[in-house]
XYZ file of C-alpha atoms in Angstrom:
296
model
C -11.272 -21.959 -14.362
C -7.824 -21.086 -15.728
C -5.104 -21.404 -13.113
C -3.114 -18.171 -12.898
C 0.443 -17.909 -11.610
C 0.078 -17.092 -7.878
C 0.919 -13.702 -6.382
C 3.784 -14.310 -3.963
C 5.809 -11.075 -4.317
C 4.921 -7.533 -3.300
C 6.796 -4.286 -3.913
C 6.612 -1.455 -1.363
C 7.965 1.890 -2.670
C 9.386 3.470 0.512
C 12.185 5.702 -0.776
C 10.344 9.023 -0.334
C 11.710 11.789 1.891
C 8.447 12.481 3.728
C 8.943 16.252 3.503
C 5.288 16.976 4.346
C 5.908 15.568 7.832
C 9.101 17.470 8.675
C 10.628 17.792 11.203
C 9.253 14.394 12.381
C 10.750 12.650 9.349
C 14.212 14.226 9.506
C 15.712 11.089 11.091
C 12.762 8.653 11.123
C 11.247 7.275 7.888
C 7.676 8.479 7.404
C 6.623 4.836 6.991
C 7.612 4.172 10.611
C 5.399 6.902 12.061
C 2.752 5.098 14.132
C -0.992 4.963 13.660
C -1.778 4.372 17.367
C 0.917 1.753 18.115
C 1.747 0.193 14.733
C 3.978 1.848 12.135
C 2.299 2.717 8.861
C 4.455 0.205 6.952
C 3.348 -2.582 9.313
C -0.288 -2.195 8.247
C 0.686 -2.622 4.580
C 2.960 -5.626 5.210
C 0.286 -7.305 7.342
C -2.213 -6.731 4.536
C 0.146 -8.357 2.014
C 0.784 -11.363 4.239
C -2.928 -11.844 4.839
C -3.314 -12.082 1.048
C -0.788 -14.953 0.895
C 2.201 -12.885 -0.246
C 5.547 -14.282 0.929
C 8.307 -12.048 -0.472
C 8.355 -8.455 0.773
C 10.394 -6.158 -1.498
C 11.206 -2.699 -0.129
C 12.424 -0.079 -2.618
C 14.324 2.175 -0.232
C 16.504 5.281 -0.361
C 19.266 6.735 1.754
C 18.399 6.998 5.437
C 15.576 4.430 5.267
C 17.391 1.401 6.750
C 15.276 1.599 9.930
C 12.385 0.113 7.919
C 14.385 -3.075 7.404
C 15.471 -3.052 11.064
C 11.815 -2.985 12.089
C 11.279 -6.399 10.450
C 14.453 -7.925 11.902
C 14.912 -9.754 15.210
C 15.741 -7.350 18.072
C 17.839 -9.650 20.262
C 18.469 -7.275 23.170
C 14.841 -6.151 23.330
C 13.461 -9.687 23.142
C 15.950 -11.043 25.693
C 15.119 -8.238 28.140
C 11.381 -8.759 27.672
C 11.753 -12.519 28.173
C 13.836 -12.051 31.333
C 11.111 -9.795 32.721
C 8.343 -12.261 31.845
C 6.753 -10.009 29.218
C 4.729 -11.454 26.335
C 6.603 -11.346 23.013
C 3.459 -11.818 20.915
C 3.276 -8.050 20.327
C 6.452 -8.394 18.198
C 5.279 -11.420 16.182
C 4.144 -9.440 13.114
C 7.463 -7.576 12.969
C 9.504 -10.729 12.325
C 10.291 -11.453 8.707
C 10.871 -14.984 7.430
C 14.633 -15.306 6.755
C 15.314 -14.457 3.115
C 11.841 -13.054 2.438
C 12.584 -9.407 3.296
C 14.431 -7.966 0.305
C 15.580 -4.396 -0.297
C 16.725 -2.528 -3.374
C 17.800 1.092 -3.650
C 16.236 3.848 -5.707
C 19.240 6.158 -5.891
C 17.393 9.057 -7.552
C 13.747 10.049 -6.914
C 12.404 9.787 -10.461
C 8.813 8.790 -9.697
C 6.698 5.791 -8.757
C 7.221 4.044 -12.085
C 10.981 4.298 -11.641
C 10.758 2.947 -8.069
C 8.863 -0.120 -9.297
C 11.367 -0.621 -12.136
C 14.176 -0.729 -9.544
C 12.713 -4.051 -8.308
C 12.768 -5.680 -11.759
C 15.528 -8.220 -10.973
C 13.649 -9.578 -7.949
C 10.253 -9.573 -9.646
C 11.718 -11.466 -12.605
C 9.020 -13.154 -14.675
C 6.425 -13.334 -11.915
C 3.234 -11.324 -11.482
C 3.516 -9.110 -8.406
C 1.594 -6.826 -6.100
C 2.336 -3.188 -5.268
C 1.239 -1.592 -2.000
C 1.675 2.139 -1.350
C 1.973 2.414 2.458
C 0.694 6.028 2.469
C -2.682 4.643 1.450
C -3.926 2.954 4.613
C -6.655 0.517 3.541
C -8.806 -0.870 6.340
C -11.320 -3.687 5.830
C -14.996 -2.894 6.296
C -16.285 -3.253 9.838
C -17.811 -6.557 10.824
C -15.362 -8.989 9.225
C -14.710 -7.427 5.805
C -11.888 -8.597 3.544
C -8.627 -6.613 3.362
C -7.939 -4.796 0.095
C -5.070 -6.947 -1.209
C -6.806 -10.193 -0.263
C -9.894 -9.019 -2.167
C -7.642 -8.239 -5.150
C -5.843 -11.604 -5.053
C -9.215 -13.371 -4.996
C -10.280 -11.366 -8.073
C -6.926 -12.096 -9.764
C -7.455 -15.830 -9.238
C -10.658 -15.447 -11.276
C -9.560 -13.191 -14.139
C -5.728 -13.025 -14.082
C -3.933 -10.203 -15.889
C -3.566 -6.779 -14.246
C -5.718 -5.328 -11.500
C -5.944 -2.045 -9.641
C -7.978 -1.204 -6.576
C -10.451 1.646 -6.900
C -12.747 3.561 -4.599
C -15.826 5.537 -5.502
C -15.660 9.228 -4.565
C -18.078 12.132 -5.109
C -17.837 13.298 -8.739
C -16.619 16.778 -7.728
C -13.461 15.242 -6.169
C -12.215 13.257 -9.181
C -9.834 15.959 -10.452
C -7.464 15.181 -7.538
C -6.905 11.531 -8.493
C -6.152 8.994 -11.195
C -9.490 7.800 -12.588
C -10.437 4.696 -14.584
C -12.517 4.533 -17.734
C -14.743 1.534 -16.954
C -15.788 -1.155 -19.412
C -17.934 -4.222 -18.759
C -18.916 -4.927 -15.153
C -18.249 -8.551 -14.226
C -19.758 -8.148 -10.742
C -20.611 -5.485 -8.165
C -16.909 -5.154 -7.328
C -15.088 -6.178 -10.543
C -14.993 -3.921 -13.614
C -13.069 -4.065 -16.861
C -10.687 -1.098 -17.352
C -10.559 0.491 -20.813
C -8.431 3.518 -19.916
C -6.702 5.501 -17.169
C -6.835 9.285 -16.823
C -4.641 11.221 -14.387
C -6.451 14.092 -12.579
C -9.120 14.816 -15.221
C -11.315 17.936 -15.112
C -14.585 17.036 -13.358
C -16.660 17.445 -16.529
C -14.352 15.135 -18.518
C -13.842 12.371 -15.944
C -14.852 8.965 -17.372
C -16.060 7.745 -13.942
C -15.890 8.473 -10.220
C -13.702 5.418 -9.537
C -10.261 6.545 -8.356
C -7.041 4.485 -8.260
C -6.216 3.820 -4.632
C -2.703 2.546 -4.054
C -2.985 -1.239 -4.559
C -2.006 -3.022 -7.768
C -1.427 -6.506 -9.156
C 0.647 -6.338 -12.343
C 2.164 -8.721 -14.829
C 5.975 -8.602 -15.225
C 5.624 -7.122 -18.733
C 5.089 -3.725 -17.078
C 8.839 -3.733 -16.379
C 9.521 -3.855 -20.133
C 7.343 -0.764 -20.572
C 9.039 1.054 -17.669
C 12.446 0.199 -19.143
C 11.924 2.930 -21.746
C 12.214 5.468 -18.869
C 9.686 7.759 -20.530
C 8.866 10.784 -18.389
C 5.295 11.879 -17.807
C 3.584 14.323 -15.438
C 5.980 16.337 -13.275
C 8.959 15.099 -15.313
C 8.749 11.756 -13.473
C 8.422 8.170 -14.721
C 4.759 7.465 -13.995
C 3.382 4.011 -13.243
C -0.030 5.095 -14.538
C 1.447 5.772 -18.005
C 3.039 2.318 -18.124
C -0.191 0.625 -17.026
C -2.193 2.543 -19.644
C 0.033 1.078 -22.385
C -0.813 -2.452 -21.234
C -4.573 -1.951 -21.562
C -5.762 -3.832 -24.622
C -2.715 -6.119 -24.654
C -3.524 -7.959 -21.415
C -6.656 -8.331 -19.254
C -7.058 -5.239 -17.056
C -9.643 -4.963 -14.274
C -10.501 -2.755 -11.327
C -11.569 -4.062 -7.932
C -13.841 -1.716 -5.977
C -12.671 -1.989 -2.367
C -15.480 -2.316 0.118
C -13.517 -0.917 3.073
C -12.041 2.451 4.006
C -9.055 4.430 2.734
C -7.059 6.942 4.758
C -4.629 9.219 2.929
C -1.721 9.098 5.377
C 0.434 11.089 2.975
C -1.356 14.152 4.351
C -1.258 15.318 7.963
C -5.032 15.553 8.274
C -5.446 12.057 6.807
C -2.866 10.757 9.277
C -4.761 12.286 12.199
C -8.063 10.947 10.848
C -6.639 7.418 10.602
C -5.231 7.609 14.136
C -8.565 8.736 15.584
C -10.633 6.238 13.572
C -8.519 3.241 14.554
C -8.155 4.372 18.171
C -11.938 4.640 18.500
C -12.316 1.041 17.307
C -9.844 -0.384 19.803
C -11.404 -2.349 22.651
C -8.567 -1.388 24.994
C -8.891 2.364 24.470
C -11.914 3.257 22.295
C -14.197 4.371 25.130
C -11.465 6.466 26.714
C -10.549 8.165 23.418
C -14.229 8.870 22.717
C -14.573 10.511 26.139
C -11.434 12.603 25.519
C -12.769 13.774 22.140
C -16.146 14.725 23.609
C -14.427 16.672 26.367
C -12.161 18.518 23.919
C -15.010 19.334 21.534
C -17.115 20.679 24.423
C -14.420 23.195 25.416
């Protein structure tokens, strides 16, 4: 098996204003809003680390410095907790390895492709992952593999570029980016021959939608350098990826777990309820509360 350059860097585009969640996001980054007791960004960073990624690259904007603070050491908090005999393990996942939390600024909101391009100097000539924190990806129940770990395992087999996809009912495809599938290598790994953004249902090449996790080769930065604007007058990552199909291997990994769209308020509530119900320390109590509320 060909040895592919390992995936050790991940880019997190977190410069958005979170306007759909106002007024909650006026002073607090949307990515720090909690699903139960963990901020949304923490789920994505934990997922990246589980996949063996070491360098966490945040593409931030003005007013988003609290995201970086979250992954720093909180001396006063930790000292107070220690003095009171409280367990500090709850903070373990929030500590970044010195030098491995990196931030760059996206000064102007010109689209996802532009946000990724802002990280070009740190990515350099290495393949890298992208995780969109709004897309909360939870492993299948009963010991399933997290989305990015599943993707890294597939990358180690085939190399090149990969995107995660989920299968949705055919009537829903017009709301998403959809892949045109080629040869199936396995139940979960499919060659990609094209990408279509929000196609009409009758013209959709499949029901496999792009779902917020990517592994890309550094050449995508050369494509994004052209700053070509696509849908909505923004620099679209999908357009840049489409240009790489045929020049480099391109595959889709069908994620076996669940996706929650935490960019919408209803998706955020759904994720909170779903994860709360699965918690050993509170699941039964939350279930009883829901039954009581639904009975009223």
